[in-house]
Short mmCIF file of C-alpha atoms in Angstrom, two decimals:
data_model
loop_
_atom_site.label_atom_id
_atom_site.label_comp_id
_atom_site.label_asym_id
_atom_site.label_seq_id
_atom_site.Cartn_x
_atom_site.Cartn_y
_atom_site.Cartn_z
CA UNK A 1 150.05 130.18 47.07
CA UNK A 2 150.32 126.44 46.48
CA UNK A 3 153.93 125.33 46.23
CA UNK A 4 153.36 121.58 46.55
CA UNK A 5 152.07 120.90 43.02
CA UNK A 6 152.82 122.64 39.67
CA UNK A 7 149.17 123.46 39.13
CA UNK A 8 146.74 126.36 38.94
CA UNK A 9 143.14 126.25 40.11
CA UNK A 10 141.03 129.24 39.07
CA UNK A 11 137.45 129.76 40.21
CA UNK A 12 135.20 132.50 38.87
CA UNK A 13 132.29 133.05 41.27
CA UNK A 14 128.98 134.53 40.14
CA UNK A 15 126.37 135.96 42.50
CA UNK A 16 123.50 133.84 41.23
CA UNK A 17 121.99 130.63 42.47
CA UNK A 18 118.95 128.93 43.93
CA UNK A 19 117.92 132.12 45.75
CA UNK A 20 117.42 133.84 42.37
CA UNK A 21 115.12 131.26 40.77
CA UNK A 22 111.69 132.56 39.74
CA UNK A 23 108.62 131.10 41.51
CA UNK A 24 107.67 127.65 40.30
CA UNK A 25 111.04 127.02 38.63
CA UNK A 26 113.03 125.41 41.46
CA UNK A 27 116.05 123.62 40.00
CA UNK A 28 116.64 126.21 37.26
CA UNK A 29 120.06 127.30 38.57
CA UNK A 30 121.32 123.71 38.82
CA UNK A 31 119.93 122.84 35.37
CA UNK A 32 121.57 125.92 33.86
CA UNK A 33 124.93 124.96 35.39
CA UNK A 34 124.59 121.42 33.98
CA UNK A 35 123.85 122.73 30.49
CA UNK A 36 126.89 125.02 30.64
CA UNK A 37 129.03 121.86 30.62
CA UNK A 38 127.61 120.68 27.31
CA UNK A 39 128.05 122.01 23.74
CA UNK A 40 129.65 125.44 23.26
CA UNK A 41 129.31 127.77 20.29
CA UNK A 42 132.69 126.49 19.07
CA UNK A 43 132.75 122.78 19.92
CA UNK A 44 130.63 119.80 20.72
CA UNK A 45 130.81 118.40 24.24
CA UNK A 46 133.06 115.59 22.99
CA UNK A 47 135.41 118.01 21.22
CA UNK A 48 135.60 120.17 24.34
CA UNK A 49 136.48 117.13 26.46
CA UNK A 50 139.20 116.17 23.98
CA UNK A 51 140.70 119.66 24.18
CA UNK A 52 140.82 119.40 27.97
CA UNK A 53 142.37 115.93 27.86
CA UNK A 54 145.17 117.13 25.60
CA UNK A 55 146.42 119.45 28.36
CA UNK A 56 145.34 117.35 31.35
CA UNK A 57 142.84 119.97 32.55
CA UNK A 58 139.26 120.09 33.78
CA UNK A 59 136.60 122.81 33.73
CA UNK A 60 133.57 122.32 35.98
CA UNK A 61 130.43 124.35 36.63
CA UNK A 62 128.51 124.25 39.90
CA UNK A 63 125.55 126.04 41.45
CA UNK A 64 124.69 126.71 45.10
CA UNK A 65 122.16 128.71 47.08
CA UNK A 66 123.59 132.16 46.42
CA UNK A 67 126.33 131.63 43.86
CA UNK A 68 127.46 129.66 40.84
CA UNK A 69 131.05 129.03 39.88
CA UNK A 70 133.21 127.92 36.96
CA UNK A 71 136.44 126.20 38.06
CA UNK A 72 139.56 125.43 36.02
CA UNK A 73 142.18 122.90 37.16
CA UNK A 74 145.27 122.87 34.96
CA UNK A 75 149.04 122.34 35.02
CA UNK A 76 150.85 125.66 35.36
CA UNK A 77 152.58 125.23 32.01
CA UNK A 78 149.21 124.91 30.24
CA UNK A 79 147.49 127.83 32.00
CA UNK A 80 146.99 129.93 28.85
CA UNK A 81 145.31 127.09 26.97
CA UNK A 82 143.25 126.23 30.04
CA UNK A 83 142.09 129.82 30.49
CA UNK A 84 140.90 129.93 26.87
CA UNK A 85 138.79 126.82 27.48
CA UNK A 86 137.47 128.20 30.77
CA UNK A 87 136.33 131.42 29.08
CA UNK A 88 134.70 129.43 26.27
CA UNK A 89 132.83 127.29 28.77
CA UNK A 90 131.77 130.35 30.75
CA UNK A 91 130.83 132.80 27.99
CA UNK A 92 129.85 130.66 25.01
CA UNK A 93 127.43 127.90 26.03
CA UNK A 94 125.30 126.87 23.05
CA UNK A 95 122.22 125.72 25.02
CA UNK A 96 121.01 123.46 22.22
CA UNK A 97 117.59 121.88 22.24
CA UNK A 98 119.16 118.42 22.01
CA UNK A 99 121.33 118.98 25.09
CA UNK A 100 118.41 120.50 27.00
CA UNK A 101 116.11 117.55 26.31
CA UNK A 102 118.75 114.99 27.30
CA UNK A 103 119.92 116.75 30.48
CA UNK A 104 116.38 117.57 31.62
CA UNK A 105 115.33 113.93 31.13
CA UNK A 106 118.31 112.80 33.20
CA UNK A 107 117.45 115.26 35.98
CA UNK A 108 113.79 114.24 35.98
CA UNK A 109 114.74 110.56 36.30
CA UNK A 110 117.03 111.40 39.21
CA UNK A 111 114.31 113.41 40.95
CA UNK A 112 111.76 110.64 40.52
CA UNK A 113 114.25 108.25 42.08
CA UNK A 114 114.81 110.68 44.98
CA UNK A 115 111.08 110.52 45.76
CA UNK A 116 111.75 106.93 46.87
CA UNK A 117 114.39 108.08 49.36
CA UNK A 118 113.43 108.79 52.97
CA UNK A 119 116.21 111.39 53.49
CA UNK A 120 115.13 113.26 50.33
CA UNK A 121 111.50 113.35 51.41
CA UNK A 122 112.49 114.49 54.90
CA UNK A 123 114.77 117.22 53.52
CA UNK A 124 111.97 118.73 51.44
CA UNK A 125 109.50 118.48 54.33
CA UNK A 126 111.87 120.13 56.81
CA UNK A 127 112.70 122.92 54.37
CA UNK A 128 109.01 123.62 53.87
CA UNK A 129 108.40 123.71 57.64
CA UNK A 130 111.33 125.97 58.55
CA UNK A 131 111.24 128.40 55.61
CA UNK A 132 107.75 127.95 54.22
CA UNK A 133 106.79 125.76 51.25
CA UNK A 134 107.30 128.52 48.65
CA UNK A 135 110.59 129.99 49.84
CA UNK A 136 113.21 129.41 47.09
CA UNK A 137 115.68 127.94 49.60
CA UNK A 138 113.11 125.48 50.98
CA UNK A 139 113.37 123.32 47.86
CA UNK A 140 116.07 120.75 47.11
CA UNK A 141 118.78 122.38 44.99
CA UNK A 142 117.84 120.16 42.03
CA UNK A 143 114.18 121.11 42.36
CA UNK A 144 111.16 118.83 42.36
CA UNK A 145 109.73 116.84 39.44
CA UNK A 146 106.86 119.33 39.13
CA UNK A 147 109.11 122.41 39.09
CA UNK A 148 111.75 121.01 36.72
CA UNK A 149 109.05 119.79 34.36
CA UNK A 150 107.89 123.43 34.06
CA UNK A 151 111.36 124.70 33.03
CA UNK A 152 111.83 125.49 29.33
CA UNK A 153 114.96 126.09 27.27
CA UNK A 154 114.02 129.77 27.10
CA UNK A 155 113.97 129.84 30.92
CA UNK A 156 117.56 128.55 30.95
CA UNK A 157 118.72 131.03 28.32
CA UNK A 158 117.05 133.96 30.11
CA UNK A 159 118.42 132.97 33.53
CA UNK A 160 121.94 132.70 32.13
CA UNK A 161 121.72 135.95 30.15
CA UNK A 162 120.53 137.91 33.18
CA UNK A 163 123.22 136.62 35.55
CA UNK A 164 126.37 135.54 33.72
CA UNK A 165 128.85 137.07 33.26
CA UNK A 166 127.52 140.38 34.61
CA UNK A 167 127.15 139.06 38.18
CA UNK A 168 130.82 138.09 38.48
CA UNK A 169 131.47 138.45 42.20
CA UNK A 170 135.15 137.61 42.31
CA UNK A 171 137.94 135.28 41.25
CA UNK A 172 139.91 133.04 43.61
CA UNK A 173 143.09 131.19 42.69
CA UNK A 174 145.37 128.58 44.20
CA UNK A 175 148.62 128.44 42.26
CA UNK A 176 152.28 127.52 42.13
CA UNK A 177 152.99 130.62 40.02
CA UNK A 178 154.15 133.96 41.45
CA UNK A 179 151.37 136.53 41.53
CA UNK A 180 153.24 138.89 39.22
CA UNK A 181 153.33 136.13 36.60
CA UNK A 182 149.79 134.94 37.20
CA UNK A 183 147.73 138.13 37.00
CA UNK A 184 148.46 139.08 33.38
CA UNK A 185 147.36 135.62 32.29
CA UNK A 186 143.96 136.12 33.93
CA UNK A 187 143.35 139.32 31.94
CA UNK A 188 140.29 137.89 30.16
CA UNK A 189 138.44 137.72 33.48
CA UNK A 190 139.29 141.33 34.32
CA UNK A 191 137.62 142.50 31.10
CA UNK A 192 134.17 141.26 32.16
CA UNK A 193 131.78 144.13 32.80
CA UNK A 194 129.89 143.65 36.05
CA UNK A 195 126.79 145.16 37.64
CA UNK A 196 125.77 145.47 41.26
CA UNK A 197 123.63 142.57 42.42
CA UNK A 198 120.34 143.30 44.18
CA UNK A 199 117.91 140.75 45.59
CA UNK A 200 114.41 141.62 46.71
CA UNK A 201 113.91 140.61 50.35
CA UNK A 202 111.59 137.68 51.05
CA UNK A 203 108.64 138.02 53.42
CA UNK A 204 108.52 136.86 57.01
CA UNK A 205 109.39 133.25 57.75
CA UNK A 206 106.79 130.96 59.35
CA UNK A 207 106.36 131.53 63.07
CA UNK A 208 107.31 128.37 64.93
CA UNK A 209 106.38 127.85 68.57
CA UNK A 210 106.40 124.77 70.74
CA UNK A 211 107.02 121.23 69.50
CA UNK A 212 105.26 119.86 66.43
CA UNK A 213 105.57 116.38 64.91
CA UNK A 214 105.28 116.03 61.14
CA UNK A 215 104.89 112.63 59.51
CA UNK A 216 105.80 111.91 55.88
CA UNK A 217 104.73 108.47 54.72
CA UNK A 218 107.08 106.25 52.72
CA UNK A 219 105.63 102.88 51.84
CA UNK A 220 107.76 99.84 52.71
CA UNK A 221 110.44 101.96 54.38
CA UNK A 222 113.13 99.80 55.97
CA UNK A 223 113.82 102.42 58.63
CA UNK A 224 112.63 105.80 59.86
CA UNK A 225 114.27 109.01 58.73
CA UNK A 226 114.42 111.26 61.78
CA UNK A 227 114.97 115.01 61.53
CA UNK A 228 114.56 117.31 64.54
CA UNK A 229 115.12 120.99 63.81
CA UNK A 230 114.48 124.56 64.84
CA UNK A 231 115.19 127.96 63.23
CA UNK A 232 118.47 129.31 64.53
CA UNK A 233 121.44 131.57 63.84
CA UNK A 234 122.47 133.01 60.52
CA UNK A 235 126.10 132.48 59.52
CA UNK A 236 128.64 134.48 61.50
CA UNK A 237 132.32 133.48 61.32
CA UNK A 238 133.38 135.22 64.52
CA UNK A 239 130.24 135.50 66.61
CA UNK A 240 127.57 133.33 68.16
CA UNK A 241 127.27 131.04 65.13
CA UNK A 242 130.90 129.94 65.43
CA UNK A 243 130.64 129.58 69.21
CA UNK A 244 127.43 127.56 68.81
CA UNK A 245 129.31 125.17 66.56
CA UNK A 246 131.90 124.66 69.30
CA UNK A 247 129.14 124.16 71.83
CA UNK A 248 127.50 121.47 69.66
CA UNK A 249 130.71 119.45 69.19
CA UNK A 250 130.20 117.27 72.26
CA UNK A 251 126.45 117.15 71.86
CA UNK A 252 126.31 115.83 68.30
CA UNK A 253 129.31 117.01 66.29
CA UNK A 254 131.68 114.05 66.72
CA UNK A 255 131.50 110.26 66.89
CA UNK A 256 131.94 110.38 70.68
CA UNK A 257 129.09 112.87 71.05
CA UNK A 258 126.40 112.40 73.65
CA UNK A 259 123.57 111.60 71.26
CA UNK A 260 125.67 109.16 69.21
CA UNK A 261 126.96 107.31 72.26
CA UNK A 262 123.41 107.11 73.56
CA UNK A 263 121.43 106.08 70.48
CA UNK A 264 124.13 104.08 68.66
CA UNK A 265 126.53 102.66 71.22
CA UNK A 266 124.17 102.23 74.17
CA UNK A 267 120.70 101.69 72.66
CA UNK A 268 121.56 100.34 69.18
CA UNK A 269 118.77 102.38 67.59
CA UNK A 270 120.91 103.69 64.70
CA UNK A 271 124.21 103.37 62.87
CA UNK A 272 124.87 107.04 63.58
CA UNK A 273 123.23 110.30 64.64
CA UNK A 274 124.56 113.85 64.54
CA UNK A 275 123.50 117.41 65.19
CA UNK A 276 124.74 120.75 63.91
CA UNK A 277 124.10 124.36 63.04
CA UNK A 278 123.70 125.40 59.43
CA UNK A 279 123.56 129.08 58.57
CA UNK A 280 123.49 131.36 55.56
CA UNK A 281 122.86 135.04 54.88
CA UNK A 282 119.12 134.86 55.47
CA UNK A 283 118.34 131.52 57.11
CA UNK A 284 119.79 129.42 59.90
CA UNK A 285 118.80 126.23 61.65
CA UNK A 286 119.86 123.65 64.21
CA UNK A 287 119.15 120.05 63.18
CA UNK A 288 119.50 116.53 64.53
CA UNK A 289 119.70 113.91 61.77
CA UNK A 290 119.59 110.12 61.77
CA UNK A 291 118.12 107.00 60.20
CA UNK A 292 116.74 104.87 63.03
CA UNK A 293 115.12 101.46 63.48
CA UNK A 294 111.40 101.79 62.77
CA UNK A 295 110.48 100.14 66.05
CA UNK A 296 112.64 102.64 67.94
CA UNK A 297 111.32 105.82 66.29
CA UNK A 298 109.40 107.12 69.31
CA UNK A 299 112.08 106.10 71.79
CA UNK A 300 114.74 107.81 69.63
CA UNK A 301 112.82 111.07 69.73
CA UNK A 302 112.43 110.83 73.51
CA UNK A 303 116.13 110.12 74.00
CA UNK A 304 117.25 113.03 71.81
CA UNK A 305 114.90 115.44 73.59
CA UNK A 306 116.24 114.25 76.94
CA UNK A 307 119.83 114.79 75.82
CA UNK A 308 119.01 118.27 74.47
CA UNK A 309 117.33 119.30 77.72
CA UNK A 310 120.14 117.97 79.88
CA UNK A 311 122.83 119.65 77.76
CA UNK A 312 120.91 122.92 77.76
CA UNK A 313 120.53 122.85 81.53
CA UNK A 314 124.01 121.67 82.54
CA UNK A 315 126.33 122.39 79.61
CA UNK A 316 129.41 120.34 78.81
CA UNK A 317 131.70 118.88 81.41
CA UNK A 318 135.27 120.07 81.93
CA UNK A 319 136.49 116.83 80.33
CA UNK A 320 134.29 117.39 77.28
CA UNK A 321 135.52 120.97 77.04
CA UNK A 322 139.17 119.90 76.95
CA UNK A 323 138.39 117.19 74.40
CA UNK A 324 136.59 119.71 72.17
CA UNK A 325 139.48 122.18 72.25
CA UNK A 326 142.10 119.55 71.48
CA UNK A 327 140.08 117.75 68.80
CA UNK A 328 139.12 120.86 66.84
CA UNK A 329 142.59 122.34 67.13
CA UNK A 330 144.19 119.18 65.75
CA UNK A 331 141.53 118.79 63.06
CA UNK A 332 142.13 122.30 61.72
CA UNK A 333 145.94 122.11 61.83
CA UNK A 334 146.24 120.66 58.31
CA UNK A 335 142.83 121.57 56.96
CA UNK A 336 144.09 123.66 54.03
CA UNK A 337 146.88 121.62 52.47
CA UNK A 338 145.39 120.82 49.06
CA UNK A 339 144.67 123.36 46.27
CA UNK A 340 140.97 122.57 46.55
CA UNK A 341 140.98 123.22 50.30
CA UNK A 342 142.82 126.51 49.84
CA UNK A 343 140.29 127.52 47.21
CA UNK A 344 137.45 126.62 49.56
CA UNK A 345 138.91 128.89 52.22
CA UNK A 346 139.21 131.78 49.76
CA UNK A 347 135.68 131.15 48.51
CA UNK A 348 134.37 131.38 52.07
CA UNK A 349 136.17 134.72 52.51
CA UNK A 350 134.62 135.98 49.28
CA UNK A 351 131.16 134.58 50.01
CA UNK A 352 130.80 136.32 53.38
CA UNK A 353 133.23 139.25 52.96
CA UNK A 354 135.37 137.95 55.84
CA UNK A 355 138.71 139.29 57.10
CA UNK A 356 141.54 137.38 55.46
CA UNK A 357 142.76 136.14 58.86
CA UNK A 358 139.36 135.02 60.11
CA UNK A 359 140.61 131.47 60.69
CA UNK A 360 143.35 132.81 62.99
CA UNK A 361 140.71 134.83 64.83
CA UNK A 362 138.62 131.66 65.20
CA UNK A 363 141.62 129.86 66.71
CA UNK A 364 141.93 132.68 69.24
CA UNK A 365 138.27 132.26 70.12
CA UNK A 366 138.80 128.52 70.46
CA UNK A 367 141.72 129.05 72.82
#
């Protein structure tokens, strides 16, 4: 329920994303999502935008690693009209050659620009090291110039036809309307025929032992992009993954963390440095990230390694422990006030099949 605004936000989540892209076609899921926001079988993109503006609504399409979603934001009094537009956007994309050529050109230009970015180069390199260069999740979500160039309009049409709407995973809603009034007005979504989703497992990940240094050259770089990572835990809302996140808070998860106070406040090597765990269904990693002064690249690596070893050997202090508990407790107190935040919470429950009270269980773990 969302009683603070007279709005409805509806998100239809489909079990398809970057993980499902065929070899050599990285960026296909993101490109397909972009094209779904263009011309429909009924209206041009401009006409569709005008129809949304008349009722003050928006319909967006996004794509992630394992899922894609279509989201409607609309005033409660215009829900029926908004739902009709949402279903049109979802089920009737035209995928015209003109739209494809324009959107693909725009994506290619963006990717070529990203090749000039140190963080983008480092992200691709680290993904290739941790997961292997051919793993579908090792690529940037938008793909690479070489992989997007290989995508055809038929690829987009086939990817869409195989996944949407049959892979509808669930629907999440944040609304000011009573449930008994809401559900009948979502009937169009309940009529979608779905099939069970199956993904072939991917082979073994690269075996990583010891410390290795990888260098990616970027001519005329103003600073060094530093990424230090290691394979780690898969996502787990109530187990070691969550506890590891609490553990990392004082190490690199807040402005007053050890590595930030050391490299930013004390040494002046960087404007900021952080560390954290990132985990999904199949992959997990721990990563330290920063942009550092070129002249301090080696010293930055040494300082981070020293902080990691000290923290591993001694753990956090009692003062750090109390700070972590208080800070995270206060941070989460009003974390789900907006409709978008509520929807994000529901999406997380759906994505990982979590108990509905998992956030309360996390608070108990924190205490």
